Structure formats: C-alpha cells, structure tokens
Amino acid sequence: MFSSVNAIHFHYLDKMRCFRKRSTIPFLGILITCLLFVNLYIEDGYVLEEDKRMMRETSTHQLNSERYVHTFKDLSNFSGTINVTYRYLAGSPLPRKKFLTIGLSSILTLNWCETLVQDITRKFAHHIIAGRLLVIHAPEEYYPVLDGLKRNYNDPEDRDDVRCSRNFLTAMKKVITSREGSYWVTLEFSKLGYIGKLYHSNDLPRLAHFLLMFYQEMPCDWLLIHFRGLLAQKDVVRFKPSLFQHMGYYSSYKGAENKLKDDDFEEDSLDIPDNPPASLYTNINVFENYDASKAYSSVDEYFWGKSPATGDFFIIVFDKSTRISKIKITTGTDDRQNDILHHGALEVGEKVIGTKKGKQCSTYITLGEFKNGNFEVYDVEHKITFPIECVRIVVTASQKEWLIIRSISLWTTQSSNQ
C-alpha cells in the first residue's frame, strides 16, 4: 500500500464532481487501495437525525459493539497491509512519503479510468513530472463479492453524486495542521454519510478488515461509527464549512426519495480562517461541557453559557502577538435563535497581564458592537496600529437568555503568517 500521512475518501471525481453507486462499493474501495488512488504531495458519523431514527427503528439488525470487541482487539494490533497488485497509470513512485492519499471509487469500466487518467495527465502534467502526483489502479478482482448482499435496511443501489469544494485540499491541510498533537481517528469534512472522511494511513488496513468483516450487516458509513468508537474517539470531529456536498435524490432507507443536502457546504469557500494558537477565558457560567475553547475551534461545536450579565467577558489571548485582518463572530444556532448576544461589543488589546481570572490585556480598543447577535469587521490591520495580543467580547447589557457563541473566526495578515 502506498505510504502517506493521511488518506481521505470521497467518490468519483469528474471536474469536481463525484460518482457513487452504493455505499459499500466506495467504502471498500479506499480501504483495499480503492479502484483508484491519487497521491498528492503538499509541501511539507456523523449521522443525520433521520439516520439515527432509522437505526433505532431497525435495532434488531444493529451491530453490537460489545459483541465484537474481542474480535476487534485483534485488529487493533493489526498493522500489516493488504497485498494488492496495482498498476501505475500516471507518474512514477518516489521514496519520500506523501502528505495525502485520495481514493476515488467508481463502478464504471476501465475505459472510464483511462479517460480520467488522460484528463488528469493533461491538466496536471507539471505535478506529475515533479513527482507530486501519482495515479494507480487496483483491479476489480481484488474486491469482495458484492452480489446478493443482505438488505437489512432495505437499502437500494441508487446512484448518487458528490460535488466538492474548489479549495478542499488547502482547507484540509490547514485543519490537519491545527490538529497536530491531538488524538483522532476520523476527521469529517461533510456530515452526510461516508463523504469526505479523513483517516491516518496507518489505520486503513484494520479499517479495511473491519469493513470486510461486517459490510454484509449494515451500511459501511454506519460501521464507521463503531470503528471510531472502538479506537477510543468518542465524539464526532467534523469541520465547517463542509467541503463535500451530496447531490443524490434517494435515501438509503426503504428507497424513499430524500434530497439530502449538507447545509454547511460552501463550494467557493476560499476564505478559511486562521485562528492562531490562543488561550480562552470567560467569567460566564458555562453549561455542562460547552466550554470556551469550542467557540474558537473549526469543529462543529460551540460555547454555551448561562444568562450573561453586564460586564461579563469572553477573552482570547494569543500565544504571541499577531496582525489581524478580519474578525467574524456568530452567536446562536438555528434551533436556539434567541440564545444570541443581544448587547455586546468587541475589543482588541495589547500588553498581556496575569489576573485571578486568567490572562488578559491591560489596554483595549473597541472595534464595534454586535448586531443581531453577530459581529464582522474587515481591514483590522488598518484600524489598529499595534500587534494584537487579545480579542475580548464584552456583554454591555444583562440578558435572561443563555448565550451560544457558535463560532469565532480570525484571519491574520500575510506578513504575520510569514
């Protein structure tokens, strides 16, 4: 199997569109080296609410994680590769490790494969010559028999499409860098099914074996939930905006028509925030585990605090001073639209000091006030002459409603990044 740091799976790509027959085929594709691998060198279950209901309704068919935990322990220590002979379609292998492997799965014929390779070769000739891009193909005989599969969930073989964000590689690179030092099994870049899921390459062999063991029992995107949990990643780690969008018209449950869409998808989202390393402090009473750090993360989570009072604050203290070009803050959620910051201001500061309530800056300048629970400001570097060390949200009037800070997004200037 080709050596790379990470691997992501999505479906057949044709001018930024992907093709899918049935969930089983793409999932096994990436993990048995796929029908097609594209290796790119870059310098250097989630399950819908409807799906959850489906799983409850079909509990008699569900995979019991406890039942298989002993079998899975053997896979946990499995680090070998699956012996598959593949052929090179474009490029030549180099000894250095690649950054990312992308699996493209399709039920189409070898003729389609050759046409796609010609298209890739024409568009990315420079990268192929430079050794940054390699295309390989695994023969059909290496796949398991997919005829006569169990229909535990009445799932049909309807074909779906996937559309991809134009900047998904750049966005994923930034996300992976931000997660350095943290443990994860799967990072999700779409909340729909098995689209846009990222793994460590050293986990792929045992994930392949896990799916081969149980793909007859339930859709493979549901198996992923069990796999993730068995490797001790309890929570979904999903990033926004989503980089992949479902384009099909059918639910896999009982063949019902259902235009599933990821409302967090942004096809032209070129403006990915930087959110430089920082510590976060607040004196607002936090509800359960919705702590301050969740508002600053690109993961789909948020800060949730109980009724804030006048003078309460939420502070971001950077590890080192930085030049900021843009700030965008969103409060409230679609299902809790009143849990916004009704009256508040945003300030930036310098000269960090230590206090009993944590670090903060000794001097601040107000950039503006929140409107309808949101705040957005551009050209901050032209408004503020000093390198910013703190960003502070201040409550200017008490409110009985609780406060959700859904996202805090910061963009740094090019000179600061350099």
XYZ file of C-alpha atoms in Angstrom:
418
model
C 0.000 0.000 0.000
C 1.279 3.437 -0.796
C 2.835 5.367 2.060
C 1.194 8.628 3.021
C 0.489 10.543 6.188
C -3.270 10.802 5.727
C -5.971 9.387 3.495
C -9.384 10.759 2.626
C -12.270 9.088 0.874
C -14.829 10.571 -1.431
C -16.454 9.430 -4.627
C -15.751 9.562 -8.365
C -14.375 12.953 -9.359
C -15.195 14.407 -12.758
C -14.488 18.132 -12.954
C -15.052 18.436 -9.234
C -17.979 16.044 -9.213
C -18.014 12.540 -7.801
C -19.912 9.358 -8.579
C -21.291 6.714 -6.265
C -23.248 3.526 -6.797
C -23.831 2.148 -3.363
C -22.202 2.911 -0.044
C -20.491 -0.483 0.152
C -18.518 -0.071 -3.049
C -16.797 3.268 -2.327
C -16.010 2.354 1.266
C -14.282 -0.899 0.437
C -12.646 0.861 -2.497
C -10.485 3.223 -0.460
C -9.553 0.588 2.043
C -8.472 -2.130 -0.385
C -6.437 0.562 -2.172
C -9.601 1.621 -3.992
C -10.400 1.433 -7.617
C -8.200 4.462 -7.961
C -5.709 6.265 -5.715
C -4.460 9.753 -6.329
C -1.421 10.668 -4.230
C -0.841 14.350 -3.838
C 2.226 15.777 -2.206
C 1.723 19.118 -0.492
C 4.760 20.987 0.606
C 5.984 19.806 3.546
C -20.851 9.564 11.810
C -21.763 11.755 11.854
C -25.285 10.519 11.121
C -28.262 12.734 10.297
C -31.169 12.825 12.736
C -33.189 10.802 10.239
C -30.456 8.184 10.085
C -30.435 7.963 13.878
C -34.157 7.292 13.787
C -33.628 4.630 11.149
C -31.074 2.913 13.309
C -33.443 2.894 16.282
C -36.276 1.517 14.169
C -34.070 -1.298 12.898
C -32.439 -2.148 16.201
C -32.804 -5.867 15.604
C -30.188 -5.587 12.845
C -27.771 -3.258 14.592
C -24.164 -4.187 15.088
C -23.472 -4.789 18.772
C -20.092 -3.228 19.527
C -19.664 -5.187 22.756
C -20.272 -8.451 20.932
C -17.391 -7.842 18.553
C -14.968 -6.033 20.868
C -12.797 -9.122 21.397
C -12.529 -9.705 17.671
C -11.683 -6.061 17.130
C -8.869 -6.170 19.670
C -7.017 -8.401 17.252
C -7.464 -5.737 14.571
C -6.290 -3.013 16.943
C -2.842 -4.554 16.862
C -3.003 -5.176 13.135
C -0.532 -3.045 11.218
C 0.026 -5.090 8.084
C -1.019 -4.185 4.587
C -3.373 -5.933 2.218
C -1.446 -7.480 -0.652
C -2.867 -5.968 -3.790
C -1.101 -5.723 -7.118
C -1.879 -2.431 -8.804
C -0.575 -0.710 -11.886
C 0.732 2.804 -12.377
C -1.437 4.916 -14.646
C 0.452 8.208 -14.336
C 3.656 9.276 -12.649
C 6.486 7.316 -11.063
C 6.830 6.297 -7.401
C 9.328 8.233 -5.311
C 10.789 7.115 -1.969
C 9.583 10.109 0.001
C 6.351 9.881 1.953
C 3.377 11.737 0.515
C 1.112 14.006 2.530
C -2.307 12.830 1.343
C -3.917 9.898 -0.470
C -7.305 10.433 -2.105
C -9.484 7.467 -3.013
C -11.823 7.743 -5.983
C -14.255 4.845 -6.298
C -16.467 4.057 -9.248
C -18.392 1.189 -10.828
C -17.509 2.451 -14.277
C -15.343 0.498 -16.720
C -11.642 0.584 -17.373
C -12.335 2.815 -20.348
C -13.619 5.478 -17.980
C -10.485 5.030 -15.888
C -8.225 5.614 -18.883
C -10.214 8.669 -19.936
C -9.926 10.121 -16.439
C -6.182 9.491 -16.345
C -5.747 11.287 -19.677
C -7.666 14.244 -18.251
C -5.531 14.296 -15.096
C -2.313 13.982 -17.123
C -3.285 16.893 -19.354
C -4.276 19.201 -16.509
C -1.530 18.327 -14.021
C 1.440 17.405 -16.205
C 3.809 19.650 -14.249
C 2.947 17.984 -10.925
C 3.305 14.512 -12.412
C 6.748 15.323 -13.815
C 7.789 16.853 -10.486
C 6.758 13.671 -8.651
C 3.971 15.321 -6.666
C 1.168 13.373 -8.295
C 0.849 9.634 -8.824
C -2.188 7.706 -10.098
C -2.595 3.970 -9.525
C -5.349 1.461 -10.180
C -6.395 -1.724 -8.361
C -8.056 -4.448 -10.495
C -11.668 -5.428 -9.885
C -10.758 -8.976 -8.847
C -9.359 -7.706 -5.544
C -12.783 -6.571 -4.369
C -15.126 -8.838 -2.405
C -18.264 -10.240 -3.980
C -20.979 -7.610 -3.740
C -23.806 -9.571 -5.359
C -26.596 -10.827 -3.141
C -25.786 -8.589 -0.186
C -28.119 -8.624 2.790
C -30.733 -5.898 2.691
C -31.083 -5.430 6.431
C -32.096 -1.810 5.856
C -33.864 -2.153 2.504
C -31.121 -0.014 1.001
C -31.294 0.220 -2.810
C -28.465 0.538 -5.307
C -29.414 4.001 -6.498
C -26.567 6.154 -7.722
C -25.606 9.405 -6.096
C -23.266 12.234 -6.952
C -20.967 14.350 -4.812
C -19.766 17.865 -5.501
C -16.505 19.064 -3.996
C -15.400 22.477 -2.775
C -12.796 24.004 -5.052
C -10.345 24.576 -2.209
C -10.758 21.341 -0.286
C -7.043 20.434 -0.307
C -5.956 23.794 1.083
C -8.677 23.709 3.729
C -7.821 20.153 4.789
C -4.130 21.000 5.027
C -4.940 23.852 7.393
C -7.234 21.661 9.511
C -4.674 18.848 9.803
C -2.021 21.334 10.882
C -4.343 22.742 13.532
C -4.923 19.232 14.968
C -1.248 18.409 15.446
C -0.661 16.855 18.844
C -4.301 15.828 19.338
C -5.672 12.271 19.033
C -8.147 11.499 16.291
C -9.266 8.511 14.259
C -11.560 10.195 11.748
C -11.913 13.819 10.712
C -15.119 14.588 8.856
C -15.455 17.227 6.156
C -19.106 16.516 5.414
C -21.927 15.500 7.707
C -23.547 13.234 5.109
C -22.903 9.510 5.031
C -19.400 8.432 4.124
C -18.460 11.512 2.120
C -15.217 13.356 2.840
C -13.833 11.268 5.716
C -10.132 11.530 6.571
C -8.014 8.817 8.233
C -4.434 8.208 9.199
C -2.922 5.910 6.603
C -1.716 3.504 9.302
C -5.359 2.907 10.333
C -6.514 1.933 6.845
C -5.538 -1.776 6.911
C -7.523 -2.539 10.053
C -10.424 -0.377 8.875
C -10.415 -2.389 5.655
C -10.533 -5.635 7.622
C -13.260 -4.272 9.883
C -15.466 -3.376 6.906
C -14.772 -6.704 5.224
C -15.940 -8.461 8.383
C -19.240 -6.593 8.720
C -20.173 -4.946 5.398
C -22.960 -7.502 4.980
C -24.577 -6.418 8.250
C -25.187 -2.692 7.720
C -24.144 0.246 5.515
C -20.469 0.988 5.843
C -20.977 4.605 6.862
C -22.749 3.288 9.965
C -19.947 0.815 10.592
C -17.605 3.796 10.737
C -19.321 4.955 13.915
C -18.436 1.684 15.621
C -14.894 1.682 14.262
C -14.277 5.188 15.550
C -15.644 4.319 18.968
C -13.634 1.127 19.264
C -10.485 3.166 18.664
C -11.471 5.488 21.534
C -12.680 8.502 19.555
C -15.965 9.031 21.328
C -17.146 12.222 19.652
C -17.559 13.207 16.030
C -14.876 15.648 14.874
C -16.469 17.480 11.972
C -15.317 20.710 10.412
C -17.182 23.587 8.852
C -17.723 24.710 6.222
C -18.275 21.272 4.711
C -16.073 20.586 1.699
C -18.259 17.951 0.003
C -21.935 18.044 -0.956
C -24.370 15.202 -1.649
C -26.138 15.534 -4.999
C -28.382 12.443 -4.971
C -32.120 12.155 -4.606
C -32.597 8.965 -2.609
C -32.290 7.940 0.983
C -30.681 4.544 1.577
C -33.598 3.715 3.849
C -36.536 1.926 2.193
C -35.737 3.587 -1.139
C -37.553 6.767 -0.144
C -36.871 9.910 -2.146
C -34.994 12.345 0.050
C -32.910 15.220 -1.286
C -30.237 15.055 1.386
C -28.169 18.241 1.490
C -25.369 19.441 3.713
C -26.403 22.962 4.650
C -22.855 23.696 5.837
C -21.357 23.127 2.380
C -19.645 26.063 0.654
C -18.431 25.355 -2.868
C -16.445 28.578 -3.201
C -15.312 28.950 0.372
C -11.830 30.287 -0.269
C -11.769 32.364 2.899
C -10.744 29.817 5.530
C -9.978 31.443 8.934
C -6.546 31.121 10.527
C -7.434 31.225 14.253
C -3.872 31.475 15.601
C -2.992 29.464 18.763
C -4.525 31.032 21.856
C -5.899 30.512 25.367
C -9.533 31.328 26.133
C -11.060 32.680 29.338
C -14.584 33.666 30.374
C -16.406 34.531 33.579
C -19.763 33.484 32.105
C -21.233 30.439 33.849
C -20.566 27.549 31.434
C -23.307 24.988 30.789
C -22.093 21.394 31.089
C -19.115 20.779 28.783
C -19.800 23.578 26.275
C -16.574 25.293 27.298
C -14.961 28.405 25.810
C -12.496 26.578 23.556
C -15.338 25.135 21.474
C -16.256 28.549 20.088
C -12.728 29.006 18.726
C -12.477 25.584 17.111
C -13.319 24.858 13.472
C -15.079 21.702 14.672
C -18.890 21.741 14.612
C -19.365 22.683 18.278
C -19.938 25.830 20.319
C -19.674 27.623 23.663
C -22.869 27.736 25.715
C -23.152 29.837 28.845
C -25.941 30.747 31.240
C -27.553 34.191 31.257
C -24.647 36.691 30.989
C -24.677 39.953 32.936
C -23.363 43.413 32.172
C -19.571 43.397 32.242
C -19.170 39.665 31.653
C -16.455 38.809 29.172
C -15.065 36.189 26.824
C -11.359 36.654 26.072
C -8.973 35.170 23.512
C -5.306 35.587 24.474
C -2.891 34.713 21.687
C 0.264 32.705 22.321
C 2.112 35.500 20.530
C 1.021 38.888 19.222
C -0.396 38.877 15.712
C -1.659 41.135 12.950
C -5.343 40.511 12.256
C -7.120 41.478 9.049
C -10.666 40.229 9.667
C -12.831 39.095 12.587
C -16.177 37.315 12.342
C -18.217 36.094 15.323
C -21.572 34.297 15.203
C -23.851 33.638 18.185
C -26.945 31.466 18.496
C -27.904 28.414 16.437
C -30.723 27.543 14.072
C -32.629 25.694 16.792
C -31.801 28.227 19.542
C -32.083 31.509 17.708
C -32.682 33.545 20.843
C -29.519 32.412 22.610
C -27.553 35.206 20.970
C -25.554 38.071 22.393
C -28.260 40.730 22.408
C -25.994 43.556 23.571
C -22.234 43.335 23.310
C -19.051 44.889 21.980
C -15.798 43.557 20.549
C -12.434 44.864 21.691
C -8.796 44.157 20.837
C -5.942 44.699 23.256
C -2.237 44.589 23.989
C 0.132 44.160 26.966
C -0.920 40.825 28.464
C -1.030 40.585 32.251
C -1.967 37.818 34.660
C -5.056 38.138 36.879
C -7.006 35.915 39.256
C -9.434 35.223 36.403
C -6.688 34.308 33.938
C -4.654 36.258 31.427
C -5.921 39.366 29.703
C -4.649 42.592 28.209
C -4.183 45.794 30.196
C -5.427 48.116 27.439
C -8.229 47.662 24.879
C -9.702 49.479 21.886
C -13.323 48.905 20.865
C -13.823 47.815 17.246
C -17.620 47.857 17.253
C -20.860 46.407 18.595
C -22.751 43.194 17.887
C -25.793 43.465 15.634
C -28.472 40.760 15.771
C -26.023 38.545 17.625
C -23.271 38.774 15.022
C -20.087 40.767 14.520
C -17.897 41.183 11.453
C -15.129 43.655 10.726
C -12.625 43.945 7.865
C -9.271 45.732 7.471
C -8.467 45.467 11.151
C -4.758 45.926 10.416
C -5.560 49.424 9.088
C -7.631 50.336 12.125
C -5.232 49.020 14.788
C -1.578 50.058 14.715
C -0.232 47.660 17.353
C 0.193 43.836 17.151
C -2.914 42.376 18.789
C -2.498 40.138 21.838
C -6.140 39.809 22.961
C -9.634 39.782 21.463
C -12.405 40.378 24.005
C -16.187 40.067 23.787
C -17.875 42.231 26.424
C -21.537 41.961 27.486
C -22.933 45.512 27.615
C -26.390 44.655 28.990
C -27.684 41.746 31.069
C -29.981 39.234 29.397
C -32.194 36.439 30.670
C -31.471 34.264 27.649
C -28.455 31.991 27.659
C -25.596 32.687 25.269
C -24.284 30.436 22.493
C -21.100 31.578 20.751
C -21.248 29.400 17.683
C -18.005 30.421 16.010
C -15.125 32.854 16.331
C -13.158 33.239 13.104
C -9.973 35.279 12.779
C -7.869 35.966 9.696
C -4.259 37.077 10.001
C -2.346 39.253 7.546
C 0.173 37.773 5.125
C 3.099 39.452 6.862
C 2.056 37.930 10.176
C 1.784 34.462 8.657
C 5.240 34.788 7.158
